[in-house]
Short mmCIF file of C-alpha atoms in Angstrom, two decimals:
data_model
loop_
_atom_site.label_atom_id
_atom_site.label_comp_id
_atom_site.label_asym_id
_atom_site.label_seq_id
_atom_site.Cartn_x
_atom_site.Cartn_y
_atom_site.Cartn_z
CA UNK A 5 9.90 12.74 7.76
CA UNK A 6 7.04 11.38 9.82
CA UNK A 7 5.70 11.92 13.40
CA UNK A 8 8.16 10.22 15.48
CA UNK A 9 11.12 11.49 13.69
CA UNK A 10 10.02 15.50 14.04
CA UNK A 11 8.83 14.71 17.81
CA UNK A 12 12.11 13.54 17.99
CA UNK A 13 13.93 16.22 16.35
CA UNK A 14 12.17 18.69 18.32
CA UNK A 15 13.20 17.04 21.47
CA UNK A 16 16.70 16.58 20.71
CA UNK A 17 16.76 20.39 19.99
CA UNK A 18 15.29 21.31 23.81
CA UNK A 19 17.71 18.76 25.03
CA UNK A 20 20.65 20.17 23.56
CA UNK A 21 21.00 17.59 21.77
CA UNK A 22 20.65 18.94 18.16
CA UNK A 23 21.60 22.61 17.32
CA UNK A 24 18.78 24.43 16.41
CA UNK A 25 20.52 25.34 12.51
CA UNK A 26 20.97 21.94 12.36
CA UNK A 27 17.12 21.25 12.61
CA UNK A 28 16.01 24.24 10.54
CA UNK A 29 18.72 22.48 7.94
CA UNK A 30 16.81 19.32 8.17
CA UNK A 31 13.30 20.84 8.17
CA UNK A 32 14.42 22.92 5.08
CA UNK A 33 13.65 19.40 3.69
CA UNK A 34 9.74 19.68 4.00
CA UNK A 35 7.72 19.24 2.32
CA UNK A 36 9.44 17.87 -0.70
CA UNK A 37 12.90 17.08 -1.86
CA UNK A 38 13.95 18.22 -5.15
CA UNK A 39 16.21 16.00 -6.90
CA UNK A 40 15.58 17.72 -10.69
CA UNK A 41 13.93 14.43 -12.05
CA UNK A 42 11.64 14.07 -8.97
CA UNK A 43 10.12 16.04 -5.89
CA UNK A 44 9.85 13.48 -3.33
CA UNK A 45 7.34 14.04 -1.02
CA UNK A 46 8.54 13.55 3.05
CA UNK A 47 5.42 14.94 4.19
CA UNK A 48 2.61 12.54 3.15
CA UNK A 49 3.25 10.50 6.08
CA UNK A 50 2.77 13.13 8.58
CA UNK A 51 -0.26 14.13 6.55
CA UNK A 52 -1.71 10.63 5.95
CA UNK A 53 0.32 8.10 7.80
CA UNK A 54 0.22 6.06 4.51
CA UNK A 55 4.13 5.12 2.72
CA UNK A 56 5.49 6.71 0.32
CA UNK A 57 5.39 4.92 -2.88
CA UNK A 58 7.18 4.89 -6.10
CA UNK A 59 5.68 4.19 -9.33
CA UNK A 60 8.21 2.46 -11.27
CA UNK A 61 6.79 2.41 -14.85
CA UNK A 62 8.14 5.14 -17.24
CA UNK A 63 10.82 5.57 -14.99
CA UNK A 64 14.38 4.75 -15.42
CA UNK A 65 16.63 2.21 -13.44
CA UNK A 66 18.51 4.87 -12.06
CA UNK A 67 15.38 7.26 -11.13
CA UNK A 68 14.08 4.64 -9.13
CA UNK A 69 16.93 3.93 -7.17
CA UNK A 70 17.77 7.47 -6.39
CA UNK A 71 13.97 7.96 -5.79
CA UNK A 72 14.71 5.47 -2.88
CA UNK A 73 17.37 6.40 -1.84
CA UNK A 74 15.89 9.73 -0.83
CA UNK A 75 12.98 8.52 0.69
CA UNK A 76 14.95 5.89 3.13
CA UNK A 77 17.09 9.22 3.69
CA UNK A 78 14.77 10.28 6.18
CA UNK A 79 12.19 8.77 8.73
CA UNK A 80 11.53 5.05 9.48
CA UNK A 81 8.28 4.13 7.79
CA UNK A 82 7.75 1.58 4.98
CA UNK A 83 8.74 2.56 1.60
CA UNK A 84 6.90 0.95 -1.99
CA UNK A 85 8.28 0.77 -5.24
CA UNK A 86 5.63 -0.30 -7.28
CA UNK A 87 5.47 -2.27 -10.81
CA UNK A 88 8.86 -2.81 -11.37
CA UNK A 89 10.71 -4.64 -13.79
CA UNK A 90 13.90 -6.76 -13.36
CA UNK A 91 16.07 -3.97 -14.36
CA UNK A 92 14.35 -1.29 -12.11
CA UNK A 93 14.53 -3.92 -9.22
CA UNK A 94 18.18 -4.42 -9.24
CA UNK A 95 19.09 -1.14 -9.41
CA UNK A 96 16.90 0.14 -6.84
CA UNK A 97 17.91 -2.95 -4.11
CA UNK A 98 21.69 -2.48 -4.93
CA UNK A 99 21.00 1.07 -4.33
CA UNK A 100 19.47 0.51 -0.88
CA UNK A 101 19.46 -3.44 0.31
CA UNK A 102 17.26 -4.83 2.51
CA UNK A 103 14.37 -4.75 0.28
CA UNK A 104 12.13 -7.57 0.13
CA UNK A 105 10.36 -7.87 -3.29
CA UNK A 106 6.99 -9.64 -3.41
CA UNK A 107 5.59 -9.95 -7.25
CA UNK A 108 6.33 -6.56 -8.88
CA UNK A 109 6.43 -4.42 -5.89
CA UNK A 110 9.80 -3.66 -3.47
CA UNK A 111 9.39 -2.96 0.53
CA UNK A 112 11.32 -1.13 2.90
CA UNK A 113 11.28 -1.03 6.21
CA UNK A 114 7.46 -3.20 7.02
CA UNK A 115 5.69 -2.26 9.58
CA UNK A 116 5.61 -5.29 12.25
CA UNK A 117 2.50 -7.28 12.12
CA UNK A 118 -1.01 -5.61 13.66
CA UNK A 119 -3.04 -8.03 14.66
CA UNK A 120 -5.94 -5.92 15.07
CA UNK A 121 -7.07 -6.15 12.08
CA UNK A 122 -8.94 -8.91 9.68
CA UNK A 123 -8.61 -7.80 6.62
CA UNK A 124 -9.64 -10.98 3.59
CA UNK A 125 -8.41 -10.54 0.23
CA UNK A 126 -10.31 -12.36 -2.41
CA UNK A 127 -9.66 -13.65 -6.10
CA UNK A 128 -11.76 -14.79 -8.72
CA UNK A 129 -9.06 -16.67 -10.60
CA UNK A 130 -5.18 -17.56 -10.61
CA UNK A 131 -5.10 -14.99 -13.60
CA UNK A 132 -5.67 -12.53 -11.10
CA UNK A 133 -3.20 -12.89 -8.61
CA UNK A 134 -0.68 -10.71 -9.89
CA UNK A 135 -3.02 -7.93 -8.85
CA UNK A 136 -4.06 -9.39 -5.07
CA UNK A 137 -0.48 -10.04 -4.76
CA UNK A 138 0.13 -5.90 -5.14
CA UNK A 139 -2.60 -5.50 -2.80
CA UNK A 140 -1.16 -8.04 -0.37
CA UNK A 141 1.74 -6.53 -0.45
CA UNK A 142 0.87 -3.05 0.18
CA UNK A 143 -1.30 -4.06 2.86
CA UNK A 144 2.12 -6.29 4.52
CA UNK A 145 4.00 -2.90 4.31
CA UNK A 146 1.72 -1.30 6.94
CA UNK A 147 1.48 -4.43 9.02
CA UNK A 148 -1.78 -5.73 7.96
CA UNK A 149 -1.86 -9.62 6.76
CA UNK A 150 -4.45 -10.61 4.76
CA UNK A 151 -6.84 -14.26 4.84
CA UNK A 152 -5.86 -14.97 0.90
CA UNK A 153 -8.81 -16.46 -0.65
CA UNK A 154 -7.59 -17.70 -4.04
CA UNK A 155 -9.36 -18.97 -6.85
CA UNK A 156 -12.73 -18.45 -5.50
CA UNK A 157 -15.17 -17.06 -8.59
CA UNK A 158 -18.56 -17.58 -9.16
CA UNK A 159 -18.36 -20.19 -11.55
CA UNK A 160 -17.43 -22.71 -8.91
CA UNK A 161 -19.64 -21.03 -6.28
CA UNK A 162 -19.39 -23.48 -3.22
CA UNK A 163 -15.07 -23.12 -3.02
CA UNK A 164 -16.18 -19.01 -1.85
CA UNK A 165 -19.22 -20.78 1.12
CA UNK A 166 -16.48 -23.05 2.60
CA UNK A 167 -14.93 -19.84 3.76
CA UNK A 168 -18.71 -17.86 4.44
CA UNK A 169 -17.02 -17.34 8.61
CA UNK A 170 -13.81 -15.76 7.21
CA UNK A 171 -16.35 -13.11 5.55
CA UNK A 172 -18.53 -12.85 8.21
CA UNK A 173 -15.61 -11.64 10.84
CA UNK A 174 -13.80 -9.42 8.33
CA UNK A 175 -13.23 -5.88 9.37
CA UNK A 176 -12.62 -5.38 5.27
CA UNK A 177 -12.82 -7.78 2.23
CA UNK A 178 -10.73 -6.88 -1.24
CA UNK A 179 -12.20 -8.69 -3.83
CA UNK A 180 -10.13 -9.05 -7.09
CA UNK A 181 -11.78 -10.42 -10.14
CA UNK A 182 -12.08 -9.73 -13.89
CA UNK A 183 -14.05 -11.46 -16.50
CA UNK A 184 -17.45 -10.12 -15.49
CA UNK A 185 -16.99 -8.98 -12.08
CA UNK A 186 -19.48 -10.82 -10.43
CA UNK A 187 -17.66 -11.86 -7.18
CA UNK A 188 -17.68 -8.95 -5.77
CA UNK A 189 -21.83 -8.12 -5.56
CA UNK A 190 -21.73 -12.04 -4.09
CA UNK A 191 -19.39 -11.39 -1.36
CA UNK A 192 -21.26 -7.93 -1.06
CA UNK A 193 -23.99 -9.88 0.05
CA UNK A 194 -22.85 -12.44 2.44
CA UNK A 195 -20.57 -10.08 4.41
CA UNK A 196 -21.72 -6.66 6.26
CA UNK A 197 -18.14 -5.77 6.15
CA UNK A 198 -16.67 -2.89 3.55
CA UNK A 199 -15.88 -4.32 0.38
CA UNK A 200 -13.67 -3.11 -2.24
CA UNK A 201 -13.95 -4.40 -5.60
CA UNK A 202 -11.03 -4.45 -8.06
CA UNK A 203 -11.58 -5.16 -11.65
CA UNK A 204 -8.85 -6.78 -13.44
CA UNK A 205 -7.96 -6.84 -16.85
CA UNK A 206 -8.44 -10.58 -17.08
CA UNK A 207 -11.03 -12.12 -19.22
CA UNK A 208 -12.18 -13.01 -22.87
CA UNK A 209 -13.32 -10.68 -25.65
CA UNK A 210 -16.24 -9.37 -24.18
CA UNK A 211 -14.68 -8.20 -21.11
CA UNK A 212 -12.94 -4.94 -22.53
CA UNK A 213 -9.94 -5.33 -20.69
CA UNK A 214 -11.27 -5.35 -17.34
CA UNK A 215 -14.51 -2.46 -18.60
CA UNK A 216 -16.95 -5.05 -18.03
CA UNK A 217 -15.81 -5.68 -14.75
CA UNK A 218 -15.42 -2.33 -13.54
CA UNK A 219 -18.61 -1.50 -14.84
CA UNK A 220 -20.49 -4.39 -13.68
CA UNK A 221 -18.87 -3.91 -9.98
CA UNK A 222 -19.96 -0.37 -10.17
CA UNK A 223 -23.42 -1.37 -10.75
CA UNK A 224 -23.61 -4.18 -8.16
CA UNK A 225 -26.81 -4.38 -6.41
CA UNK A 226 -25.26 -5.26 -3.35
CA UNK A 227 -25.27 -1.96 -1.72
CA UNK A 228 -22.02 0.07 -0.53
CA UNK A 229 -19.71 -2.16 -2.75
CA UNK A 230 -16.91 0.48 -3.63
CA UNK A 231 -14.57 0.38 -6.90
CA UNK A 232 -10.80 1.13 -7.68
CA UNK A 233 -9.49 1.33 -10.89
CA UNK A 234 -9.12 -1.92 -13.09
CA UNK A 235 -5.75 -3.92 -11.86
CA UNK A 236 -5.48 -1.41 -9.15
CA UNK A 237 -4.55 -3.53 -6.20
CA UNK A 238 -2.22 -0.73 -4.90
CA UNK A 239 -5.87 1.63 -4.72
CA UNK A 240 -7.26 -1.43 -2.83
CA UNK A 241 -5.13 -1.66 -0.51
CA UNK A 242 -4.63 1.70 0.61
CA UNK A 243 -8.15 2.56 0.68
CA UNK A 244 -9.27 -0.59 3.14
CA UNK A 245 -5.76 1.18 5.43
CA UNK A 246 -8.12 4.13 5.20
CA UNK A 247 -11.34 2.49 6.13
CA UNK A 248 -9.86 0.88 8.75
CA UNK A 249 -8.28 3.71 10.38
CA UNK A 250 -4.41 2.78 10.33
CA UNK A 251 -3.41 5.56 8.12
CA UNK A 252 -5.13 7.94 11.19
CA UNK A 253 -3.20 6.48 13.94
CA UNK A 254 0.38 6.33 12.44
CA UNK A 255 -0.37 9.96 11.18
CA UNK A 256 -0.62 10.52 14.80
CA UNK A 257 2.45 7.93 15.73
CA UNK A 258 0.42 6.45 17.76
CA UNK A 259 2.47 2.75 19.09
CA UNK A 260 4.35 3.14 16.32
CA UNK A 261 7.75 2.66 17.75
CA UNK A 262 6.82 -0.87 18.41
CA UNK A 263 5.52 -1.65 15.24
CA UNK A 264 7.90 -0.03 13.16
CA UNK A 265 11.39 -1.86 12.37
#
């Protein structure tokens, strides 16, 4: 359920157009959906405007495809299924084609591009693309294409300056980086732009599993620098959305019906 779909509703009804127990049998479906394994949420959108998304790990094949299935049941905004595996993927796009998988995460019905918006996504190293590419992805599902900046860490400092005017006309920069986190208080400082900083796992024994990068990100002495979890690109990209007020405006459905396929 989102905004356009109960405006809708509530039209057909004082058209005629829809009985009235007919809508009250549909509404009976807010604010969650109980399918015994799952309460699927066909609210957040009118709440948030963000998708819905499904976390795949510790789920079963079948979970996740009826998970989708009951989220594509109503509405027309995007739907995620996140961190999937091969068997989890198969199941869930046999379940309900037209799913475009990018990395480990599934989309449903993308938003169509907003060009509004200048969003760059940074990453310290090829190890940590499997991350940006979650975060790219999440961002594509609400119409927002990111500038990819790949393989840009401090260690070879001048391939970040050759792209200093891509930071400087950013409405947000995600920076993804592990080891020890250090890209993120350098782009801090070049760009006035909101940064979020996403700590991967990535690095060698001193770096914890990603600890020393959170930790060094959350101490970053370029001010306003904010932190997500480590390897949360998903985080990332829903809290730039936030920042940059799309989640507000398709709360509201505002021009969504010609951005929404």
């Amino acid at each position: 359920m989102d905004v356009n779909h109960l405006r809708k509703l509530l039209q057909d009804v004082a058209d005629g157009a829809t009985h009235p127990d007919d809508a009250v049998s549909e509404l009976r479906r807010l604010p969650f959906a109980d399918l015994g394994h799952a309460r699927i949420d066909h609210h957040r959108s009118i709440r948030q405007g963000l998708a819905e998304a499904a976390y795949a790990p510790g789920k079963s094949a079948s979970q996740c495809a009826s998970i989708i299935n009951e989220l594509l049941s109503v509405g027309d905004r995007p739907i995620l299924l996140t961190r999937v595996d091969d068997e989890q993927a198969t199941a869930a796009l046999e379940a309900a084609p037209g799913g475009d998988r990018v990395g480990d995460t599934i989309i449903w019905r993308a938003a169509e591009p907003v060009e509004s918006y200048s969003v760059v996504l940074a990453t310290a190293g090829t190890a940590d693309l499997p991350v940006a590419d979650e975060c790219a992805a999440v961002l594509a599902a609400h119409g927002v294409g990111p500038t990819r900046l790949t393989d840009v860490g401090v260690a070879g400092v001048h391939r970040l300056l050759q792209s200093v005017d891509d930071l400087a006309d950013a409405d947000a920069v995600i920076v993804v980086a592990g080891m020890e986190g250090a890209l993120a208080s350098l782009v801090g400082g070049i760009t006035g732009a909101p940064v979020i900083a996403v700590p991967t796992s990535v690095g060698y024994g001193s770096s914890f599993e990603g600890m020393t990068a959170l930790l060094a990100m959350l101490s970053s002495c370029a001010a306003g620098v904010s932190v997500v979890g480590i390897d949360n690109g998903y985080g990332a990209a829903c809290a730039a959305l936030r920042l940059l007020g799309v989640v507000q405006r398709n709360a509201a459905g505002t021009d969504s019906e010609s951005r929404y396929r």
